[in-house]
CSV table of C-alpha atoms in Angstrom, one decimal:
chain,number,residue,atom,x,y,z
A,22,UNK,CA,-19.4,-29.0,-8.6
A,23,UNK,CA,-17.8,-32.3,-7.4
A,24,UNK,CA,-16.0,-30.5,-4.6
A,25,UNK,CA,-19.2,-28.8,-3.5
A,26,UNK,CA,-20.9,-32.2,-3.4
A,27,UNK,CA,-18.1,-33.7,-1.4
A,28,UNK,CA,-16.9,-35.8,-4.2
A,29,UNK,CA,-13.5,-34.2,-5.0
A,30,UNK,CA,-10.5,-36.3,-5.7
A,31,UNK,CA,-6.8,-35.7,-4.8
A,32,UNK,CA,-5.1,-34.4,-7.9
A,33,UNK,CA,-1.5,-34.9,-6.6
A,34,UNK,CA,-0.3,-37.1,-3.8
A,35,UNK,CA,2.3,-35.1,-1.8
A,36,UNK,CA,5.2,-36.8,0.0
A,37,UNK,CA,4.2,-35.9,3.6
A,38,UNK,CA,4.9,-39.0,5.6
A,39,UNK,CA,8.3,-40.0,7.0
A,40,UNK,CA,8.1,-43.7,6.4
A,41,UNK,CA,11.1,-44.9,4.5
A,42,UNK,CA,11.5,-48.3,2.7
A,43,UNK,CA,15.3,-48.4,2.5
A,44,UNK,CA,17.1,-50.6,0.0
A,45,UNK,CA,20.8,-51.2,-0.3
A,46,UNK,CA,21.2,-48.7,-3.2
A,47,UNK,CA,19.2,-46.1,-1.2
A,48,UNK,CA,21.6,-46.7,1.7
A,49,UNK,CA,24.4,-45.8,-0.7
A,50,UNK,CA,22.8,-42.5,-1.4
A,51,UNK,CA,22.6,-41.9,2.4
A,52,UNK,CA,26.2,-42.9,3.1
A,53,UNK,CA,27.9,-41.2,0.2
A,54,UNK,CA,25.9,-38.0,-0.4
A,55,UNK,CA,23.7,-37.1,2.5
A,56,UNK,CA,26.0,-38.2,5.3
A,57,UNK,CA,29.6,-39.1,5.9
A,58,UNK,CA,29.1,-42.9,6.2
A,59,UNK,CA,25.9,-43.0,8.1
A,60,UNK,CA,23.0,-41.1,9.8
A,61,UNK,CA,25.0,-40.0,12.8
A,62,UNK,CA,27.4,-37.9,10.7
A,63,UNK,CA,25.3,-35.8,8.3
A,64,UNK,CA,26.7,-33.6,5.6
A,65,UNK,CA,25.7,-30.1,4.8
A,66,UNK,CA,23.4,-31.1,2.0
A,67,UNK,CA,21.4,-28.6,-0.2
A,68,UNK,CA,18.6,-30.1,-2.3
A,69,UNK,CA,16.8,-28.9,-5.3
A,70,UNK,CA,13.6,-30.8,-6.3
A,71,UNK,CA,12.3,-29.7,-9.7
A,72,UNK,CA,11.7,-31.0,-13.2
A,73,UNK,CA,14.6,-30.4,-15.6
A,74,UNK,CA,12.9,-27.4,-17.2
A,75,UNK,CA,14.2,-23.9,-17.7
A,76,UNK,CA,11.3,-22.3,-15.9
A,77,UNK,CA,12.3,-24.0,-12.7
A,78,UNK,CA,15.4,-21.7,-12.5
A,79,UNK,CA,17.7,-24.5,-11.3
A,80,UNK,CA,20.8,-22.5,-12.2
A,81,UNK,CA,20.1,-20.2,-9.2
A,82,UNK,CA,20.6,-23.2,-6.9
A,83,UNK,CA,23.9,-24.2,-8.6
A,84,UNK,CA,25.2,-20.6,-8.5
A,85,UNK,CA,24.3,-20.0,-4.9
A,86,UNK,CA,25.9,-23.3,-3.8
A,87,UNK,CA,29.0,-22.7,-5.9
A,88,UNK,CA,29.5,-19.2,-4.4
A,89,UNK,CA,28.9,-20.6,-1.0
A,90,UNK,CA,31.5,-23.3,-1.4
A,91,UNK,CA,34.0,-20.7,-2.7
A,92,UNK,CA,33.3,-18.7,0.5
A,93,UNK,CA,33.6,-21.5,3.1
A,94,UNK,CA,36.6,-23.3,1.6
A,95,UNK,CA,38.8,-20.5,2.9
A,96,UNK,CA,38.1,-21.9,6.3
A,97,UNK,CA,41.2,-24.0,7.5
A,98,UNK,CA,38.9,-26.9,8.5
A,99,UNK,CA,37.1,-27.0,5.2
A,100,UNK,CA,36.6,-30.5,3.8
A,101,UNK,CA,34.8,-30.7,0.4
A,102,UNK,CA,33.4,-34.1,1.3
A,103,UNK,CA,31.3,-32.4,4.0
A,104,UNK,CA,29.2,-30.6,1.4
A,105,UNK,CA,26.8,-31.6,-1.4
A,106,UNK,CA,24.2,-30.2,-3.7
A,107,UNK,CA,21.7,-32.7,-5.1
A,108,UNK,CA,19.7,-31.7,-8.1
A,109,UNK,CA,16.8,-34.1,-8.2
A,110,UNK,CA,13.6,-34.2,-10.3
A,111,UNK,CA,11.7,-35.5,-13.2
A,112,UNK,CA,13.7,-36.2,-16.3
A,113,UNK,CA,12.4,-37.9,-19.5
A,114,UNK,CA,15.0,-38.5,-22.3
A,115,UNK,CA,12.2,-38.3,-24.8
A,116,UNK,CA,11.6,-34.7,-24.0
A,117,UNK,CA,14.0,-32.3,-25.7
A,118,UNK,CA,13.7,-29.6,-23.1
A,119,UNK,CA,14.7,-32.1,-20.3
A,120,UNK,CA,17.8,-33.2,-22.3
A,121,UNK,CA,18.8,-29.7,-23.4
A,122,UNK,CA,18.4,-28.2,-19.9
A,123,UNK,CA,20.2,-31.0,-18.2
A,124,UNK,CA,23.2,-30.4,-20.6
A,125,UNK,CA,23.0,-26.7,-19.8
A,126,UNK,CA,23.2,-27.4,-16.1
A,127,UNK,CA,26.2,-29.6,-16.5
A,128,UNK,CA,28.0,-26.9,-18.6
A,129,UNK,CA,27.2,-24.3,-15.9
A,130,UNK,CA,28.8,-26.4,-13.2
A,131,UNK,CA,31.9,-27.0,-15.2
A,132,UNK,CA,32.3,-23.6,-16.9
A,133,UNK,CA,31.5,-21.3,-13.9
A,134,UNK,CA,32.5,-23.4,-11.0
A,135,UNK,CA,35.0,-25.9,-12.3
A,136,UNK,CA,37.5,-24.7,-9.7
A,137,UNK,CA,35.2,-25.4,-6.8
A,138,UNK,CA,32.7,-28.1,-7.8
A,139,UNK,CA,32.8,-31.6,-9.3
A,140,UNK,CA,29.6,-33.2,-10.6
A,141,UNK,CA,28.2,-36.6,-11.5
A,142,UNK,CA,24.9,-38.1,-12.6
A,143,UNK,CA,22.9,-41.0,-11.5
A,144,UNK,CA,19.5,-42.3,-12.7
A,145,UNK,CA,16.8,-44.4,-11.2
A,146,UNK,CA,16.5,-47.9,-12.7
A,147,UNK,CA,13.8,-48.3,-15.3
A,148,UNK,CA,12.3,-51.2,-13.4
A,149,UNK,CA,12.9,-53.4,-10.3
A,150,UNK,CA,14.8,-50.9,-8.2
A,151,UNK,CA,15.1,-47.4,-6.9
A,152,UNK,CA,18.6,-46.1,-7.2
A,153,UNK,CA,21.1,-45.7,-9.2
A,154,UNK,CA,21.5,-47.6,-12.5
A,155,UNK,CA,24.7,-45.6,-13.5
A,156,UNK,CA,27.1,-45.9,-10.6
A,157,UNK,CA,30.8,-45.6,-10.5
A,158,UNK,CA,32.4,-45.6,-7.0
A,159,UNK,CA,35.7,-44.1,-8.2
A,160,UNK,CA,34.0,-41.0,-9.8
A,161,UNK,CA,30.7,-40.6,-8.1
A,162,UNK,CA,32.2,-40.8,-4.6
A,163,UNK,CA,34.2,-37.6,-5.1
A,164,UNK,CA,31.7,-35.0,-6.2
A,165,UNK,CA,29.9,-32.0,-4.6
A,166,UNK,CA,27.1,-31.8,-7.1
A,167,UNK,CA,25.0,-34.9,-7.9
A,168,UNK,CA,22.3,-34.9,-10.6
A,169,UNK,CA,19.7,-37.4,-9.6
A,170,UNK,CA,17.3,-37.7,-12.6
A,171,UNK,CA,13.8,-39.2,-12.3
A,172,UNK,CA,13.8,-39.3,-8.5
A,173,UNK,CA,11.7,-42.0,-7.0
A,174,UNK,CA,9.4,-41.4,-4.0
A,175,UNK,CA,11.6,-43.3,-1.6
A,176,UNK,CA,14.7,-41.3,-2.7
A,177,UNK,CA,12.7,-38.1,-2.4
A,178,UNK,CA,11.9,-38.9,1.2
A,179,UNK,CA,15.5,-39.6,1.9
A,180,UNK,CA,16.5,-36.3,0.4
A,181,UNK,CA,13.9,-34.4,2.4
A,182,UNK,CA,14.9,-36.3,5.6
A,183,UNK,CA,18.6,-35.4,5.4
A,184,UNK,CA,18.4,-32.0,3.6
A,185,UNK,CA,20.2,-29.2,5.4
A,186,UNK,CA,18.2,-26.8,3.1
A,187,UNK,CA,15.8,-27.2,0.2
A,188,UNK,CA,16.3,-24.5,-2.4
A,189,UNK,CA,13.0,-23.8,-4.2
A,190,UNK,CA,14.0,-21.7,-7.1
A,191,UNK,CA,11.0,-21.2,-9.5
A,192,UNK,CA,9.6,-17.7,-9.6
A,193,UNK,CA,5.9,-16.9,-9.9
A,194,UNK,CA,4.7,-20.5,-9.2
A,195,UNK,CA,1.0,-20.5,-8.4
A,196,UNK,CA,1.5,-22.9,-5.4
A,197,UNK,CA,4.4,-25.3,-5.5
A,198,UNK,CA,4.2,-28.5,-3.6
A,199,UNK,CA,7.9,-28.9,-2.8
A,200,UNK,CA,8.1,-26.3,0.0
A,201,UNK,CA,5.1,-28.0,1.7
A,202,UNK,CA,6.7,-31.4,1.4
A,203,UNK,CA,10.0,-30.1,2.7
A,204,UNK,CA,8.4,-28.5,5.8
A,205,UNK,CA,6.5,-31.7,6.5
A,206,UNK,CA,9.9,-33.4,6.9
A,207,UNK,CA,11.3,-30.5,8.9
A,208,UNK,CA,13.7,-29.3,6.2
A,209,UNK,CA,14.4,-25.6,6.0
A,210,UNK,CA,13.2,-24.0,2.8
A,211,UNK,CA,14.9,-21.2,0.8
A,212,UNK,CA,12.5,-19.8,-1.7
A,213,UNK,CA,11.9,-16.8,-3.9
A,214,UNK,CA,9.6,-14.3,-2.2
A,215,UNK,CA,6.7,-14.4,-4.7
A,216,UNK,CA,4.0,-16.7,-5.8
A,217,UNK,CA,3.0,-19.7,-3.7
A,218,UNK,CA,5.8,-19.6,-1.1
A,219,UNK,CA,4.4,-16.3,0.2
A,220,UNK,CA,1.5,-18.4,1.4
A,221,UNK,CA,3.0,-21.8,2.0
A,222,UNK,CA,6.2,-20.7,3.7
A,223,UNK,CA,5.1,-17.3,4.9
A,224,UNK,CA,7.2,-14.3,5.8
A,225,UNK,CA,9.2,-13.9,9.0
A,226,UNK,CA,11.8,-16.6,8.5
A,227,UNK,CA,9.9,-19.1,10.7
A,228,UNK,CA,9.2,-22.0,8.3
A,229,UNK,CA,11.9,-21.0,5.8
A,230,UNK,CA,13.7,-18.1,4.2
A,231,UNK,CA,12.0,-16.1,1.5
A,232,UNK,CA,14.5,-14.1,-0.5
A,233,UNK,CA,14.8,-12.2,-3.8
A,234,UNK,CA,15.9,-14.4,-6.7
A,235,UNK,CA,19.4,-13.1,-6.6
A,236,UNK,CA,22.4,-15.4,-6.1
A,237,UNK,CA,23.9,-13.4,-3.2
A,238,UNK,CA,20.7,-13.6,-1.3
A,239,UNK,CA,20.3,-17.3,-1.7
A,240,UNK,CA,24.0,-17.8,-0.8
A,241,UNK,CA,23.6,-15.8,2.4
A,242,UNK,CA,20.5,-17.9,3.2
A,243,UNK,CA,22.6,-21.1,2.8
A,244,UNK,CA,25.1,-19.6,5.4
């Protein structure tokens, strides 16, 4: 009734503008994980933006990226520092599912792709800053998979700005705001061909790539 009367309210504010308020720590994110030292030398960076929940199907992104890295590293010019996968999204240590699934994702990287991928975790500061509270130059500087928990709005904008591809892995989502946000920033979307992406991304590989939820299909889309 409120909508019909012209009194509707925005239920969720999407990230659709490209204004960035860059802080020093956000610049570290750009220099270390999204580029090789600065905006003029971008990495191949795949991004996953989802809450740390099993239904978001994040393992698909990790597996597709891991298989992709195994494939491209046979190239004589391959340099691991040119590639990164950033798993970003909502994480609450008070929610058992978030904690358990984050641990499962870590184990997946180490058990299935320990030969090809190194991973590390950073978190947003609880107050007074955007990125990362846990930061170790010696370790975090040499990883292909970065878990960025509780991603801030500014960090999210940076990810979408520099992303080579945004992998949207949930299946059967009724809509899904992430593909729309990614397209607003000009980032290619790889999504499962069902649910919301059928409408938001569309068929025909124009705004993104809709594929089955199989690892080989997502890996080929990354290529």
